[in-house]
Amino acid sequence: MVDDGTLRMAIDTAWSVYRTRHREVDAADSRRCLLERHLHGRREARGDDAAELTAFGIAYLEWLPEDEC
């Protein structure tokens, strides 16, 4: 099980990396909420590895279609 601090760090890092690569994305974009839900759903399967959760989150954000948000 992942503690909340590890999960929060993974979410924040993935979101920061994604926004750095996609400057047009606003900080309050709905993709942030989708990322949080996605990683919350994966946290049990991924364990306590923040780097792995972060990479998984970045991959998820890149996969999202533009019209999903």
Tab-separated table of N, CA, C and O in Angstrom:
chain	number	residue	atom	x	y	z
A	1	MET	N	0.836	-1.189	0.000
A	1	MET	CA	0.000	0.000	0.000
A	1	MET	C	0.879	1.250	0.000
A	1	MET	O	1.889	1.316	0.669
A	2	VAL	N	0.473	2.235	-0.734
A	2	VAL	CA	1.213	3.485	-0.855
A	2	VAL	C	0.697	4.474	0.180
A	2	VAL	O	-0.503	4.624	0.362
A	3	ASP	N	1.631	5.126	0.873
A	3	ASP	CA	1.165	6.151	1.807
A	3	ASP	C	0.766	7.400	1.024
A	3	ASP	O	1.153	7.583	-0.122
A	4	ASP	N	-0.021	8.246	1.652
A	4	ASP	CA	-0.546	9.426	0.976
A	4	ASP	C	0.549	10.389	0.534
A	4	ASP	O	0.418	11.041	-0.494
A	5	GLY	N	1.641	10.475	1.297
A	5	GLY	CA	2.745	11.360	0.922
A	5	GLY	C	3.417	10.914	-0.368
A	5	GLY	O	3.740	11.744	-1.227
A	6	THR	N	3.623	9.624	-0.512
A	6	THR	CA	4.233	9.087	-1.729
A	6	THR	C	3.320	9.302	-2.921
A	6	THR	O	3.769	9.728	-3.987
A	7	LEU	N	2.051	9.046	-2.733
A	7	LEU	CA	1.088	9.236	-3.817
A	7	LEU	C	1.001	10.701	-4.206
A	7	LEU	O	1.026	11.046	-5.387
A	8	ARG	N	0.935	11.597	-3.236
A	8	ARG	CA	0.849	13.035	-3.512
A	8	ARG	C	2.095	13.510	-4.261
A	8	ARG	O	2.002	14.292	-5.202
A	9	MET	N	3.276	13.013	-3.851
A	9	MET	CA	4.510	13.393	-4.528
A	9	MET	C	4.490	12.916	-5.985
A	9	MET	O	4.886	13.643	-6.894
A	10	ALA	N	4.028	11.705	-6.218
A	10	ALA	CA	3.961	11.165	-7.578
A	10	ALA	C	3.003	11.985	-8.440
A	10	ALA	O	3.311	12.308	-9.596
A	11	ILE	N	1.856	12.339	-7.889
A	11	ILE	CA	0.878	13.145	-8.625
A	11	ILE	C	1.458	14.514	-8.954
A	11	ILE	O	1.397	14.969	-10.103
A	12	ASP	N	2.033	15.179	-7.960
A	12	ASP	CA	2.601	16.516	-8.168
A	12	ASP	C	3.736	16.497	-9.185
A	12	ASP	O	3.818	17.373	-10.049
A	13	THR	N	4.592	15.501	-9.104
A	13	THR	CA	5.725	15.417	-10.029
A	13	THR	C	5.258	15.129	-11.449
A	13	THR	O	5.708	15.770	-12.404
A	14	ALA	N	4.352	14.176	-11.596
A	14	ALA	CA	3.835	13.845	-12.927
A	14	ALA	C	3.155	15.059	-13.555
A	14	ALA	O	3.356	15.354	-14.738
A	15	TRP	N	2.371	15.779	-12.765
A	15	TRP	CA	1.675	16.963	-13.270
A	15	TRP	C	2.664	18.053	-13.663
A	15	TRP	O	2.515	18.700	-14.709
A	16	SER	N	3.690	18.260	-12.870
A	16	SER	CA	4.710	19.270	-13.181
A	16	SER	C	5.449	18.933	-14.463
A	16	SER	O	5.673	19.802	-15.307
A	17	VAL	N	5.841	17.686	-14.615
A	17	VAL	CA	6.543	17.260	-15.835
A	17	VAL	C	5.641	17.435	-17.048
A	17	VAL	O	6.066	17.957	-18.084
A	18	TYR	N	4.401	17.017	-16.931
A	18	TYR	CA	3.457	17.130	-18.044
A	18	TYR	C	3.258	18.593	-18.445
A	18	TYR	O	3.304	18.930	-19.623
A	19	ARG	N	3.074	19.470	-17.451
A	19	ARG	CA	2.868	20.884	-17.753
A	19	ARG	C	4.123	21.546	-18.319
A	19	ARG	O	4.023	22.490	-19.098
A	20	THR	N	5.282	21.051	-17.958
A	20	THR	CA	6.521	21.571	-18.527
A	20	THR	C	6.598	21.223	-20.016
A	20	THR	O	7.032	22.042	-20.823
A	21	ARG	N	6.157	20.043	-20.349
A	21	ARG	CA	6.180	19.595	-21.746
A	21	ARG	C	5.030	20.168	-22.567
A	21	ARG	O	5.101	20.216	-23.789
A	22	HIS	N	3.962	20.587	-21.901
A	22	HIS	CA	2.769	21.114	-22.574
A	22	HIS	C	2.413	22.454	-21.936
A	22	HIS	O	1.516	22.559	-21.113
A	23	ARG	N	3.125	23.474	-22.340
A	23	ARG	CA	2.994	24.806	-21.737
A	23	ARG	C	1.586	25.388	-21.861
A	23	ARG	O	1.206	26.275	-21.094
A	24	GLU	N	0.805	24.914	-22.813
A	24	GLU	CA	-0.536	25.450	-23.016
A	24	GLU	C	-1.546	24.938	-21.984
A	24	GLU	O	-2.662	25.447	-21.888
A	25	VAL	N	-1.156	23.972	-21.175
A	25	VAL	CA	-2.048	23.386	-20.182
A	25	VAL	C	-2.032	24.231	-18.912
A	25	VAL	O	-0.979	24.484	-18.336
A	26	ASP	N	-3.209	24.648	-18.499
A	26	ASP	CA	-3.373	25.473	-17.302
A	26	ASP	C	-3.213	24.619	-16.046
A	26	ASP	O	-3.520	23.429	-16.047
A	27	ALA	N	-2.774	25.228	-14.975
A	27	ALA	CA	-2.589	24.502	-13.706
A	27	ALA	C	-3.897	23.910	-13.193
A	27	ALA	O	-3.900	22.867	-12.531
A	28	ALA	N	-5.022	24.532	-13.503
A	28	ALA	CA	-6.322	24.062	-13.031
A	28	ALA	C	-7.034	23.171	-14.053
A	28	ALA	O	-8.226	22.906	-13.926
A	29	ASP	N	-6.315	22.685	-15.036
A	29	ASP	CA	-6.899	21.841	-16.077
A	29	ASP	C	-7.506	20.569	-15.474
A	29	ASP	O	-6.991	20.019	-14.494
A	30	SER	N	-8.576	20.094	-16.074
A	30	SER	CA	-9.284	18.917	-15.565
A	30	SER	C	-8.454	17.635	-15.661
A	30	SER	O	-8.758	16.646	-14.990
A	31	ARG	N	-7.396	17.661	-16.452
A	31	ARG	CA	-6.528	16.480	-16.531
A	31	ARG	C	-5.861	16.175	-15.199
A	31	ARG	O	-5.541	15.024	-14.901
A	32	ARG	N	-5.665	17.180	-14.376
A	32	ARG	CA	-5.080	16.966	-13.045
A	32	ARG	C	-5.986	16.044	-12.224
A	32	ARG	O	-5.530	15.117	-11.582
A	33	CYS	N	-7.271	16.302	-12.265
A	33	CYS	CA	-8.234	15.466	-11.541
A	33	CYS	C	-8.237	14.043	-12.103
A	33	CYS	O	-8.291	13.067	-11.348
A	34	LEU	N	-8.183	13.925	-13.415
A	34	LEU	CA	-8.134	12.595	-14.030
A	34	LEU	C	-6.876	11.847	-13.612
A	34	LEU	O	-6.920	10.642	-13.329
A	35	LEU	N	-5.757	12.551	-13.555
A	35	LEU	CA	-4.498	11.951	-13.109
A	35	LEU	C	-4.624	11.453	-11.675
A	35	LEU	O	-4.232	10.326	-11.364
A	36	GLU	N	-5.172	12.275	-10.800
A	36	GLU	CA	-5.332	11.884	-9.400
A	36	GLU	C	-6.196	10.631	-9.272
A	36	GLU	O	-5.823	9.689	-8.568
A	37	ARG	N	-7.308	10.607	-9.964
A	37	ARG	CA	-8.181	9.430	-9.917
A	37	ARG	C	-7.482	8.193	-10.442
A	37	ARG	O	-7.597	7.104	-9.891
A	38	HIS	N	-6.750	8.368	-11.531
A	38	HIS	CA	-6.056	7.243	-12.146
A	38	HIS	C	-4.998	6.664	-11.201
A	38	HIS	O	-4.937	5.441	-11.010
A	39	LEU	N	-4.195	7.516	-10.612
A	39	LEU	CA	-3.143	7.014	-9.728
A	39	LEU	C	-3.696	6.484	-8.407
A	39	LEU	O	-3.140	5.545	-7.853
A	40	HIS	N	-4.796	7.044	-7.943
A	40	HIS	CA	-5.432	6.479	-6.748
A	40	HIS	C	-5.879	5.050	-7.035
A	40	HIS	O	-5.750	4.180	-6.179
A	41	GLY	N	-6.378	4.820	-8.233
A	41	GLY	CA	-6.820	3.487	-8.614
A	41	GLY	C	-5.678	2.508	-8.804
A	41	GLY	O	-5.855	1.294	-8.687
A	42	ARG	N	-4.494	3.005	-9.085
A	42	ARG	CA	-3.331	2.159	-9.339
A	42	ARG	C	-2.425	1.974	-8.140
A	42	ARG	O	-1.528	1.149	-8.162
A	43	ARG	N	-2.644	2.727	-7.099
A	43	ARG	CA	-1.677	2.741	-6.006
A	43	ARG	C	-1.509	1.396	-5.325
A	43	ARG	O	-0.402	1.044	-4.926
A	44	GLU	N	-2.543	0.631	-5.200
A	44	GLU	CA	-2.417	-0.677	-4.562
A	44	GLU	C	-1.546	-1.608	-5.406
A	44	GLU	O	-0.731	-2.351	-4.890
A	45	ALA	N	-1.716	-1.560	-6.700
A	45	ALA	CA	-0.975	-2.455	-7.596
A	45	ALA	C	0.482	-2.041	-7.754
A	45	ALA	O	1.337	-2.877	-8.028
A	46	ARG	N	0.780	-0.760	-7.579
A	46	ARG	CA	2.123	-0.245	-7.853
A	46	ARG	C	3.043	-0.244	-6.646
A	46	ARG	O	4.231	-0.037	-6.783
A	47	GLY	N	2.514	-0.385	-5.456
A	47	GLY	CA	3.374	-0.394	-4.284
A	47	GLY	C	3.810	0.991	-3.859
A	47	GLY	O	3.156	1.978	-4.154
A	48	ASP	N	4.952	1.058	-3.171
A	48	ASP	CA	5.411	2.291	-2.550
A	48	ASP	C	6.542	2.949	-3.336
A	48	ASP	O	7.442	3.529	-2.763
A	49	ASP	N	6.506	2.859	-4.642
A	49	ASP	CA	7.569	3.396	-5.479
A	49	ASP	C	7.076	4.673	-6.162
A	49	ASP	O	6.351	4.618	-7.158
A	50	ALA	N	7.471	5.821	-5.620
A	50	ALA	CA	7.022	7.106	-6.160
A	50	ALA	C	7.477	7.307	-7.594
A	50	ALA	O	6.725	7.846	-8.412
A	51	ALA	N	8.684	6.872	-7.924
A	51	ALA	CA	9.191	7.039	-9.290
A	51	ALA	C	8.351	6.241	-10.283
A	51	ALA	O	8.039	6.731	-11.379
A	52	GLU	N	7.974	5.040	-9.906
A	52	GLU	CA	7.155	4.211	-10.798
A	52	GLU	C	5.764	4.818	-10.966
A	52	GLU	O	5.236	4.878	-12.071
A	53	LEU	N	5.175	5.276	-9.866
A	53	LEU	CA	3.868	5.927	-9.952
A	53	LEU	C	3.938	7.195	-10.804
A	53	LEU	O	3.034	7.475	-11.589
A	54	THR	N	5.008	7.957	-10.655
A	54	THR	CA	5.186	9.182	-11.445
A	54	THR	C	5.253	8.854	-12.932
A	54	THR	O	4.568	9.478	-13.746
A	55	ALA	N	6.065	7.880	-13.285
A	55	ALA	CA	6.192	7.477	-14.694
A	55	ALA	C	4.858	6.984	-15.235
A	55	ALA	O	4.482	7.289	-16.372
A	56	PHE	N	4.137	6.228	-14.437
A	56	PHE	CA	2.838	5.723	-14.828
A	56	PHE	C	1.868	6.887	-15.056
A	56	PHE	O	1.093	6.889	-16.015
A	57	GLY	N	1.936	7.896	-14.193
A	57	GLY	CA	1.081	9.063	-14.335
A	57	GLY	C	1.396	9.881	-15.574
A	57	GLY	O	0.486	10.336	-16.278
A	58	ILE	N	2.665	10.065	-15.873
A	58	ILE	CA	3.063	10.810	-17.075
A	58	ILE	C	2.586	10.077	-18.317
A	58	ILE	O	2.042	10.691	-19.247
A	59	ALA	N	2.778	8.779	-18.343
A	59	ALA	CA	2.322	7.980	-19.489
A	59	ALA	C	0.811	8.106	-19.661
A	59	ALA	O	0.310	8.228	-20.783
A	60	TYR	N	0.079	8.091	-18.572
A	60	TYR	CA	-1.380	8.230	-18.623
A	60	TYR	C	-1.770	9.590	-19.204
A	60	TYR	O	-2.638	9.675	-20.078
A	61	LEU	N	-1.140	10.656	-18.741
A	61	LEU	CA	-1.454	11.989	-19.240
A	61	LEU	C	-1.158	12.107	-20.732
A	61	LEU	O	-1.930	12.727	-21.471
A	62	GLU	N	-0.057	11.540	-21.162
A	62	GLU	CA	0.283	11.593	-22.590
A	62	GLU	C	-0.703	10.790	-23.426
A	62	GLU	O	-0.944	11.107	-24.588
A	63	TRP	N	-1.281	9.773	-22.843
A	63	TRP	CA	-2.235	8.908	-23.538
A	63	TRP	C	-3.611	9.564	-23.687
A	63	TRP	O	-4.330	9.279	-24.648
A	64	LEU	N	-3.978	10.446	-22.748
A	64	LEU	CA	-5.300	11.054	-22.770
A	64	LEU	C	-5.539	11.813	-24.083
A	64	LEU	O	-4.707	12.622	-24.502
A	65	PRO	N	-6.679	11.571	-24.702
A	65	PRO	CA	-7.007	12.373	-25.898
A	65	PRO	C	-7.351	13.801	-25.506
A	65	PRO	O	-7.840	14.047	-24.400
A	66	GLU	N	-7.097	14.735	-26.368
A	66	GLU	CA	-7.353	16.147	-26.076
A	66	GLU	C	-8.819	16.417	-25.744
A	66	GLU	O	-9.112	17.234	-24.906
A	67	ASP	N	-9.729	15.724	-26.389
A	67	ASP	CA	-11.153	15.978	-26.164
A	67	ASP	C	-11.695	15.262	-24.931
A	67	ASP	O	-12.850	15.363	-24.599
A	68	GLU	N	-10.836	14.538	-24.210
A	68	GLU	CA	-11.226	13.852	-22.985
A	68	GLU	C	-11.486	14.851	-21.862
A	68	GLU	O	-12.231	14.591	-20.940
A	69	CYS	N	-10.862	15.994	-21.953
A	69	CYS	CA	-10.896	16.949	-20.846
A	69	CYS	C	-11.923	17.969	-21.070
A	69	CYS	O	-12.300	18.822	-21.266
